[in-house]
mmCIF file of C-alpha atoms in Angstrom:
data_model
loop_
_atom_site.group_PDB
_atom_site.id
_atom_site.type_symbol
_atom_site.label_atom_id
_atom_site.label_comp_id
_atom_site.label_asym_id
_atom_site.label_seq_id
_atom_site.Cartn_x
_atom_site.Cartn_y
_atom_site.Cartn_z
ATOM 1 C CA MET O 1 -1.678 12.257 -28.539
ATOM 2 C CA PRO O 2 2.119 12.556 -28.310
ATOM 3 C CA ASP O 3 4.283 10.942 -30.950
ATOM 4 C CA LEU O 4 5.699 7.864 -29.208
ATOM 5 C CA GLY O 5 7.687 6.770 -32.262
ATOM 6 C CA LYS O 6 8.777 3.155 -32.426
ATOM 7 C CA TYR O 7 8.025 2.682 -28.711
ATOM 8 C CA GLY O 8 4.296 3.389 -29.053
ATOM 9 C CA ASP O 9 3.205 -0.189 -28.368
ATOM 10 C CA THR O 10 5.580 -0.526 -25.407
ATOM 11 C CA VAL O 11 4.369 2.637 -23.666
ATOM 12 C CA MET O 12 0.690 1.985 -24.388
ATOM 13 C CA THR O 13 0.942 -1.618 -23.133
ATOM 14 C CA ALA O 14 2.549 -0.467 -19.870
ATOM 15 C CA TYR O 15 -0.142 2.180 -19.312
ATOM 16 C CA ALA O 16 -3.013 -0.153 -20.263
ATOM 17 C CA ALA O 17 -1.773 -2.975 -17.993
ATOM 18 C CA SER O 18 -1.275 -0.612 -15.041
ATOM 19 C CA VAL O 19 -4.623 1.158 -15.440
ATOM 20 C CA VAL O 20 -6.464 -2.185 -15.726
ATOM 21 C CA LEU O 21 -4.745 -3.528 -12.577
ATOM 22 C CA LEU O 22 -5.464 -0.330 -10.619
ATOM 23 C CA LEU O 23 -9.108 -0.250 -11.734
ATOM 24 C CA LEU O 24 -9.515 -3.929 -10.815
ATOM 25 C CA LEU O 25 -8.010 -3.284 -7.379
ATOM 26 C CA VAL O 26 -10.246 -0.258 -6.683
ATOM 27 C CA GLY O 27 -13.338 -1.915 -8.204
ATOM 28 C CA LEU O 28 -12.960 -5.180 -6.272
ATOM 29 C CA SER O 29 -12.233 -3.307 -3.020
ATOM 30 C CA LEU O 30 -15.372 -1.159 -3.399
ATOM 31 C CA TRP O 31 -17.493 -4.164 -4.446
ATOM 32 C CA ARG O 32 -16.441 -6.252 -1.433
ATOM 33 C CA GLY O 33 -16.802 -3.244 0.879
ATOM 34 C CA ARG O 34 -20.405 -2.675 -0.186
ATOM 35 C CA LYS O 35 -21.206 -6.387 0.031
ATOM 36 C CA VAL O 36 -19.822 -6.693 3.574
ATOM 37 C CA ARG O 37 -21.542 -3.474 4.701
ATOM 38 C CA ALA O 38 -24.907 -4.726 3.403
ATOM 39 C CA GLU O 39 -24.344 -8.110 5.036
ATOM 40 C CA MET O 40 -23.533 -6.463 8.386
ATOM 41 C CA THR O 41 -26.707 -4.344 8.258
ATOM 42 C CA ARG O 42 -28.750 -7.448 7.430
ATOM 43 C CA VAL O 43 -27.248 -9.490 10.299
ATOM 44 C CA GLU O 44 -27.642 -6.632 12.795
ATOM 45 C CA GLN O 45 -31.281 -6.086 11.820
ATOM 46 C CA ARG O 46 -32.030 -9.794 12.051
ATOM 47 C CA ILE O 47 -30.472 -10.064 15.510
ATOM 48 C CA LYS O 48 -32.370 -6.954 16.671
ATOM 49 C CA ARG O 49 -35.642 -8.353 15.317
ATOM 50 C CA ASP O 50 -35.187 -11.827 16.793
ATOM 51 C CA GLY O 51 -33.950 -10.419 20.098
ATOM 52 C CA MET I 1 5.470 26.368 30.867
ATOM 53 C CA ASN I 2 8.810 25.202 32.273
ATOM 54 C CA CYS I 3 8.836 21.384 32.396
ATOM 55 C CA GLU I 4 12.498 20.836 33.189
ATOM 56 C CA GLY I 5 13.320 18.824 36.305
ATOM 57 C CA ARG I 6 9.714 17.834 36.973
ATOM 58 C CA LYS I 7 9.438 14.067 36.965
ATOM 59 C CA ASP I 8 6.445 13.681 39.283
ATOM 60 C CA PRO I 9 3.405 11.866 37.850
ATOM 61 C CA LEU I 10 1.269 15.000 38.103
ATOM 62 C CA ASN I 11 3.580 16.933 35.830
ATOM 63 C CA PRO I 12 1.197 18.636 33.386
ATOM 64 C CA CYS I 13 3.700 18.214 30.547
ATOM 65 C CA LEU I 14 3.803 14.459 31.041
ATOM 66 C CA MET I 15 0.032 14.325 31.286
ATOM 67 C CA THR I 16 -0.282 16.139 28.032
ATOM 68 C CA LEU I 17 2.018 13.649 26.332
ATOM 69 C CA SER I 18 0.101 10.757 27.843
ATOM 70 C CA GLN I 19 -3.182 12.266 26.704
ATOM 71 C CA LYS I 20 -1.754 12.678 23.229
ATOM 72 C CA ALA I 21 -0.699 9.017 23.182
ATOM 73 C CA ASN I 22 -4.132 7.980 24.380
ATOM 74 C CA ALA I 23 -5.735 10.060 21.665
ATOM 75 C CA PHE I 24 -3.663 8.173 19.082
ATOM 76 C CA TRP I 25 -4.493 4.732 20.478
ATOM 77 C CA ALA I 26 -8.177 5.664 20.515
ATOM 78 C CA TYR I 27 -8.098 4.864 16.787
ATOM 79 C CA ALA I 28 -7.493 1.239 17.759
ATOM 80 C CA ASN I 29 -11.164 1.305 18.732
ATOM 81 C CA PRO I 30 -12.979 -0.029 15.623
ATOM 82 C CA LYS I 31 -15.936 2.340 16.035
ATOM 83 C CA LYS I 32 -13.704 5.403 16.336
ATOM 84 C CA PHE I 33 -11.609 4.189 13.382
ATOM 85 C CA LEU I 34 -14.704 3.741 11.191
ATOM 86 C CA THR I 35 -16.292 7.109 12.044
ATOM 87 C CA THR I 36 -13.016 8.979 11.492
ATOM 88 C CA THR I 37 -12.074 7.247 8.244
ATOM 89 C CA GLU I 38 -15.573 7.653 6.815
ATOM 90 C CA ARG I 39 -15.234 11.401 7.260
ATOM 91 C CA LEU I 40 -11.731 11.495 5.738
ATOM 92 C CA LEU I 41 -12.073 9.000 2.891
ATOM 93 C CA PRO I 42 -14.029 11.151 0.368
ATOM 94 C CA PHE I 43 -11.307 13.808 0.475
ATOM 95 C CA ILE I 44 -8.483 11.255 0.140
ATOM 96 C CA TRP I 45 -10.208 9.485 -2.795
ATOM 97 C CA VAL I 46 -10.689 12.788 -4.631
ATOM 98 C CA LEU I 47 -7.167 14.023 -3.870
ATOM 99 C CA SER I 48 -5.610 10.743 -5.017
ATOM 100 C CA GLY I 49 -7.649 10.846 -8.249
ATOM 101 C CA VAL I 50 -6.609 14.432 -8.926
ATOM 102 C CA CYS I 51 -2.904 13.757 -8.216
ATOM 103 C CA LEU I 52 -2.875 10.546 -10.264
ATOM 104 C CA ALA I 53 -4.637 12.151 -13.233
ATOM 105 C CA THR I 54 -2.415 15.247 -13.079
ATOM 106 C CA GLY I 55 0.833 13.291 -12.723
ATOM 107 C CA LEU I 56 0.056 10.755 -15.434
ATOM 108 C CA ILE I 57 -1.423 13.247 -17.927
ATOM 109 C CA TRP I 58 1.450 15.677 -17.330
ATOM 110 C CA GLY I 59 4.015 12.907 -17.697
ATOM 111 C CA PHE I 60 2.402 11.238 -20.697
ATOM 112 C CA PHE I 61 1.400 14.274 -22.775
ATOM 113 C CA PHE I 62 3.629 17.142 -21.686
ATOM 114 C CA THR I 63 7.136 15.775 -21.130
ATOM 115 C CA PRO I 64 9.780 15.244 -23.809
ATOM 116 C CA ASP I 65 11.352 11.937 -24.812
ATOM 117 C CA ASP I 66 14.607 10.947 -23.171
ATOM 118 C CA TYR I 67 17.669 11.314 -25.402
ATOM 119 C CA ARG I 68 18.596 7.639 -24.868
ATOM 120 C CA GLN I 69 15.392 5.857 -23.895
ATOM 121 C CA GLY I 70 13.047 7.714 -26.236
ATOM 122 C CA ALA I 71 9.338 7.646 -25.359
ATOM 123 C CA THR I 72 9.760 4.660 -23.019
ATOM 124 C CA VAL I 73 10.775 7.149 -20.315
ATOM 125 C CA LYS I 74 7.037 7.830 -19.880
ATOM 126 C CA ILE I 75 6.755 4.449 -18.145
ATOM 127 C CA ILE I 76 8.664 5.977 -15.215
ATOM 128 C CA TYR I 77 5.441 7.665 -13.975
ATOM 129 C CA LEU I 78 3.945 4.228 -13.328
ATOM 130 C CA HIS I 79 6.996 2.101 -12.615
ATOM 131 C CA VAL I 80 8.732 4.177 -9.923
ATOM 132 C CA PRO I 81 5.613 5.058 -7.847
ATOM 133 C CA SER I 82 4.317 1.475 -7.924
ATOM 134 C CA ALA I 83 7.741 0.082 -6.948
ATOM 135 C CA LEU I 84 7.972 2.614 -4.099
ATOM 136 C CA MET I 85 4.527 1.635 -2.864
ATOM 137 C CA ALA I 86 5.277 -2.084 -3.177
ATOM 138 C CA ILE I 87 8.123 -1.702 -0.678
ATOM 139 C CA ASN I 88 6.441 0.870 1.569
ATOM 140 C CA ALA I 89 3.223 -1.166 1.761
ATOM 141 C CA TRP I 90 5.235 -4.003 3.261
ATOM 142 C CA MET I 91 6.895 -1.550 5.672
ATOM 143 C CA MET I 92 3.461 -0.306 6.736
ATOM 144 C CA MET I 93 2.411 -3.948 7.255
ATOM 145 C CA LEU I 94 5.546 -4.447 9.352
ATOM 146 C CA VAL I 95 4.630 -1.534 11.649
ATOM 147 C CA THR I 96 1.005 -2.635 12.056
ATOM 148 C CA SER I 97 2.105 -6.266 12.587
ATOM 149 C CA LEU I 98 4.457 -5.135 15.358
ATOM 150 C CA VAL I 99 1.625 -3.130 16.922
ATOM 151 C CA TRP I 100 -0.509 -6.294 16.836
ATOM 152 C CA LEU I 101 2.239 -8.454 18.366
ATOM 153 C CA ILE I 102 3.024 -5.938 21.100
ATOM 154 C CA ARG I 103 -0.319 -4.294 21.913
ATOM 155 C CA ARG I 104 -2.853 -6.795 20.488
ATOM 156 C CA HIS I 105 -4.981 -4.152 18.751
ATOM 157 C CA HIS I 106 -7.216 -5.933 16.253
ATOM 158 C CA VAL I 107 -7.489 -2.906 13.965
ATOM 159 C CA SER I 108 -3.726 -2.953 13.349
ATOM 160 C CA ALA I 109 -3.753 -6.645 12.370
ATOM 161 C CA LEU I 110 -6.723 -5.980 10.080
ATOM 162 C CA ALA I 111 -4.941 -2.973 8.552
ATOM 163 C CA ALA I 112 -1.970 -5.210 7.677
ATOM 164 C CA ARG I 113 -4.351 -7.740 6.131
ATOM 165 C CA ALA I 114 -6.107 -4.970 4.185
ATOM 166 C CA ALA I 115 -2.819 -3.572 2.844
ATOM 167 C CA ALA I 116 -1.462 -6.883 1.503
ATOM 168 C CA PRO I 117 -3.532 -7.111 -1.726
ATOM 169 C CA VAL I 118 -2.779 -3.430 -2.427
ATOM 170 C CA GLY I 119 0.934 -4.109 -2.025
ATOM 171 C CA LEU I 120 0.613 -7.204 -4.192
ATOM 172 C CA VAL I 121 -0.942 -5.221 -7.055
ATOM 173 C CA MET I 122 1.696 -2.485 -6.692
ATOM 174 C CA THR I 123 4.436 -5.130 -6.923
ATOM 175 C CA LEU I 124 2.745 -6.661 -9.960
ATOM 176 C CA ILE I 125 2.537 -3.261 -11.680
ATOM 177 C CA ALA I 126 6.214 -2.617 -10.909
ATOM 178 C CA LEU I 127 7.220 -6.037 -12.279
ATOM 179 C CA ALA I 128 4.987 -5.762 -15.376
ATOM 180 C CA THR I 129 5.971 -2.206 -16.312
ATOM 181 C CA GLY I 130 9.617 -3.066 -15.614
ATOM 182 C CA ALA I 131 9.463 -6.073 -17.936
ATOM 183 C CA ILE I 132 7.676 -4.090 -20.662
ATOM 184 C CA TRP I 133 10.220 -1.285 -20.304
ATOM 185 C CA GLY I 134 13.139 -3.714 -20.139
ATOM 186 C CA GLN I 135 12.394 -5.434 -23.430
ATOM 187 C CA PRO I 136 13.349 -2.542 -25.759
ATOM 188 C CA MET I 137 16.069 -1.194 -23.425
ATOM 189 C CA TRP I 138 17.819 -4.406 -22.335
ATOM 190 C CA GLY I 139 16.627 -6.726 -25.118
ATOM 191 C CA THR I 140 14.836 -8.988 -22.627
ATOM 192 C CA TYR I 141 11.705 -8.948 -20.486
ATOM 193 C CA TRP I 142 13.436 -10.604 -17.574
ATOM 194 C CA ALA I 143 16.912 -11.077 -16.157
ATOM 195 C CA TRP I 144 18.003 -12.548 -12.837
ATOM 196 C CA ASP I 145 19.181 -9.123 -11.784
ATOM 197 C CA PRO I 146 19.385 -8.463 -7.989
ATOM 198 C CA ARG I 147 16.608 -5.864 -7.935
ATOM 199 C CA LEU I 148 14.289 -7.808 -10.258
ATOM 200 C CA THR I 149 14.840 -11.028 -8.340
ATOM 201 C CA SER I 150 14.302 -9.417 -4.931
ATOM 202 C CA PHE I 151 11.080 -7.879 -6.250
ATOM 203 C CA LEU I 152 9.911 -11.274 -7.489
ATOM 204 C CA ILE I 153 10.604 -12.694 -4.012
ATOM 205 C CA LEU I 154 8.666 -9.784 -2.466
ATOM 206 C CA PHE I 155 5.750 -10.639 -4.806
ATOM 207 C CA LEU I 156 5.872 -14.266 -3.600
ATOM 208 C CA PHE I 157 5.943 -13.070 0.014
ATOM 209 C CA TYR I 158 2.783 -11.032 -0.628
ATOM 210 C CA LEU I 159 1.094 -14.129 -2.105
ATOM 211 C CA GLY I 160 2.214 -16.268 0.853
ATOM 212 C CA TYR I 161 1.038 -13.645 3.350
ATOM 213 C CA ILE I 162 -2.440 -13.444 1.777
ATOM 214 C CA ALA I 163 -2.662 -17.246 1.509
ATOM 215 C CA LEU I 164 -1.724 -17.627 5.194
ATOM 216 C CA TRP I 165 -4.521 -15.268 6.269
ATOM 217 C CA GLU I 166 -7.007 -17.285 4.213
ATOM 218 C CA ALA I 167 -5.705 -20.678 5.359
ATOM 219 C CA ILE I 168 -6.102 -20.216 9.134
ATOM 220 C CA GLU I 169 -9.595 -20.155 10.580
ATOM 221 C CA ASP I 170 -8.885 -18.527 13.946
ATOM 222 C CA PRO I 171 -8.285 -14.814 13.188
ATOM 223 C CA ASP I 172 -5.981 -14.218 16.175
ATOM 224 C CA THR I 173 -3.748 -17.165 15.260
ATOM 225 C CA ALA I 174 -3.755 -15.988 11.634
ATOM 226 C CA ALA I 175 -2.756 -12.491 12.765
ATOM 227 C CA ASP I 176 0.081 -13.922 14.888
ATOM 228 C CA LEU I 177 1.505 -16.119 12.137
ATOM 229 C CA THR I 178 1.137 -13.537 9.368
ATOM 230 C CA SER I 179 2.849 -10.965 11.611
ATOM 231 C CA VAL I 180 5.838 -13.286 11.984
ATOM 232 C CA LEU I 181 5.868 -13.872 8.214
ATOM 233 C CA CYS I 182 5.765 -10.105 7.750
ATOM 234 C CA LEU I 183 8.855 -9.682 9.955
ATOM 235 C CA VAL I 184 10.745 -12.235 7.843
ATOM 236 C CA GLY I 185 9.538 -10.693 4.570
ATOM 237 C CA SER I 186 10.735 -7.259 5.674
ATOM 238 C CA VAL I 187 14.271 -8.391 4.978
ATOM 239 C CA PHE I 188 13.328 -8.884 1.318
ATOM 240 C CA ALA I 189 11.370 -5.641 1.196
ATOM 241 C CA LEU I 190 14.494 -3.797 2.367
ATOM 242 C CA LEU I 191 16.634 -5.871 0.017
ATOM 243 C CA SER I 192 14.386 -4.812 -2.884
ATOM 244 C CA ARG I 193 15.015 -1.204 -1.962
ATOM 245 C CA TYR I 194 18.772 -1.457 -1.558
ATOM 246 C CA ALA I 195 19.597 -4.331 -3.941
ATOM 247 C CA VAL I 196 21.180 -1.947 -6.444
ATOM 248 C CA ASN I 197 23.459 -0.626 -3.708
ATOM 249 C CA PHE I 198 24.440 -4.061 -2.361
ATOM 250 C CA TRP I 199 25.286 -5.600 -5.728
ATOM 251 C CA ASN I 200 26.702 -3.539 -8.537
ATOM 252 C CA GLN I 201 26.192 -6.175 -11.209
ATOM 253 C CA GLY I 202 22.826 -6.413 -12.968
ATOM 254 C CA LEU I 203 20.895 -4.560 -15.622
ATOM 255 C CA HIS I 204 18.751 -2.358 -13.429
ATOM 256 C CA GLN I 205 19.911 1.232 -13.128
ATOM 257 C CA GLY I 206 20.484 2.968 -9.776
ATOM 258 C CA ALA I 207 17.820 4.892 -7.888
ATOM 259 C CA SER I 208 15.835 7.418 -9.961
ATOM 260 C CA LEU I 209 15.096 9.453 -6.849
ATOM 261 C CA SER I 210 17.052 10.018 -3.679
ATOM 262 C CA LEU I 211 17.763 12.631 -1.077
ATOM 263 C CA ASP I 212 21.090 13.090 -2.875
ATOM 264 C CA LYS I 213 20.293 15.654 -5.575
ATOM 265 C CA GLU I 214 22.927 14.239 -7.926
ATOM 266 C CA GLU I 215 20.997 11.005 -8.424
ATOM 267 C CA HIS I 216 17.777 12.671 -9.512
ATOM 268 C CA VAL I 217 16.282 12.361 -12.950
ATOM 269 C CA ALA I 218 16.113 15.686 -14.824
ATOM 270 C CA ASP I 219 13.604 18.221 -13.443
ATOM 271 C CA VAL I 220 11.397 17.954 -16.525
ATOM 272 C CA PHE I 221 10.664 14.323 -15.558
ATOM 273 C CA TYR I 222 11.058 14.816 -11.807
ATOM 274 C CA HIS I 223 8.126 17.172 -11.160
ATOM 275 C CA PRO I 224 5.373 15.106 -12.813
ATOM 276 C CA LEU I 225 6.942 12.034 -11.215
ATOM 277 C CA LEU I 226 6.545 13.604 -7.751
ATOM 278 C CA VAL I 227 2.860 14.331 -8.461
ATOM 279 C CA SER I 228 2.356 10.780 -9.680
ATOM 280 C CA ILE I 229 4.057 9.401 -6.538
ATOM 281 C CA ALA I 230 1.765 11.584 -4.391
ATOM 282 C CA GLY I 231 -1.202 10.106 -6.295
ATOM 283 C CA PHE I 232 -0.041 6.536 -5.662
ATOM 284 C CA VAL I 233 0.606 7.259 -1.956
ATOM 285 C CA LEU I 234 -2.855 8.799 -1.521
ATOM 286 C CA LEU I 235 -4.486 5.954 -3.451
ATOM 287 C CA PHE I 236 -2.708 3.477 -1.183
ATOM 288 C CA ILE I 237 -3.912 5.333 1.940
ATOM 289 C CA ALA I 238 -7.487 5.505 0.623
ATOM 290 C CA LEU I 239 -7.524 1.818 -0.310
ATOM 291 C CA VAL I 240 -6.004 0.671 2.988
ATOM 292 C CA LEU I 241 -8.396 2.776 5.100
ATOM 293 C CA TYR I 242 -11.395 1.609 3.070
ATOM 294 C CA ARG I 243 -10.337 -2.045 3.071
ATOM 295 C CA THR I 244 -9.540 -1.946 6.821
ATOM 296 C CA GLY I 245 -13.112 -0.727 7.380
ATOM 297 C CA THR I 246 -14.336 -3.694 5.342
ATOM 298 C CA GLU I 247 -12.217 -6.102 7.407
ATOM 299 C CA ILE I 248 -13.552 -4.579 10.660
ATOM 300 C CA ARG I 249 -17.142 -5.091 9.463
ATOM 301 C CA ALA I 250 -16.403 -8.654 8.297
ATOM 302 C CA ARG I 251 -14.970 -9.384 11.755
ATOM 303 C CA ARG I 252 -18.071 -7.924 13.401
ATOM 304 C CA ILE I 253 -20.291 -10.163 11.253
ATOM 305 C CA ARG I 254 -18.306 -13.228 12.361
ATOM 306 C CA THR I 255 -18.586 -12.152 16.019
ATOM 307 C CA LEU I 256 -22.344 -11.505 15.750
ATOM 308 C CA LEU I 257 -22.965 -14.861 14.061
ATOM 309 C CA ALA I 258 -20.832 -16.666 16.663
ATOM 310 C CA ARG I 259 -22.769 -14.982 19.508
ATOM 311 C CA GLU I 260 -26.027 -15.918 17.801
ATOM 312 C CA ARG I 261 -24.946 -19.562 17.558
ATOM 313 C CA VAL I 262 -23.938 -19.640 21.229
ATOM 314 C CA GLY I 263 -27.219 -18.004 22.271
ATOM 315 C CA ALA I 264 -29.385 -20.329 20.161
#
């Protein structure tokens, strides 16, 4: 860990906030993507089955 | 092959160009878009992860403190790439919105919709890291500085754009109206980029990077910053391609359900 001196809290807060926001963005995108993909498969199968 | 002076429609040079253009517009076909992006996405995800990790680890652990700003200079590896992407995301939305308005390709409108939340988060990161960085350097988290203010307006434009998509039920009308909003917002996106050049007053420093070598930060900060920027660009591409695929599937679900209702 580098010595951040008196700015340790500042730098760590900036990194923590950015990483959390990026992870949330990627996580929510992947979660919604999987949900929509599963929903599409379900609807397509139902329509195929019911003709 | 000599193509000069041949303007007839059977000119093989012109046909080649036309075929090339057609090959590009083939990606406006949702099926072609999905099959191509599904092949590309794993590589782009991995590459973006590698570039981001390399740039941030290099910048955080292996660069010295700045002689004036101390360790806070390490925030540059997050602040500059996110600010760049905040502006460029809107520019990408502008291009895809124009494609929608002119050529009516649904994939382009959906790509603009998919990019908006990514741009919003990039703007938020730029604003947050800027405020955190500003406190020890300027003695305040916020000032009504031209660049900060134009970025705040860009953030509000992103929120308005996303809200407009959600508020209108008919997707084609929503795409039309959001495209117009995107054209208007582009003025502020450009203003965010050039605010420091338009107005000299304000706390924010000039550009950290430019094609003019004299404006660059020192090489010791510049190289990891470039890697970090590459990581952010690749992450943006990966997210937009993935999210556009999601929007295409969501649209297909709506179409299938509508057809089912009509058929019932």
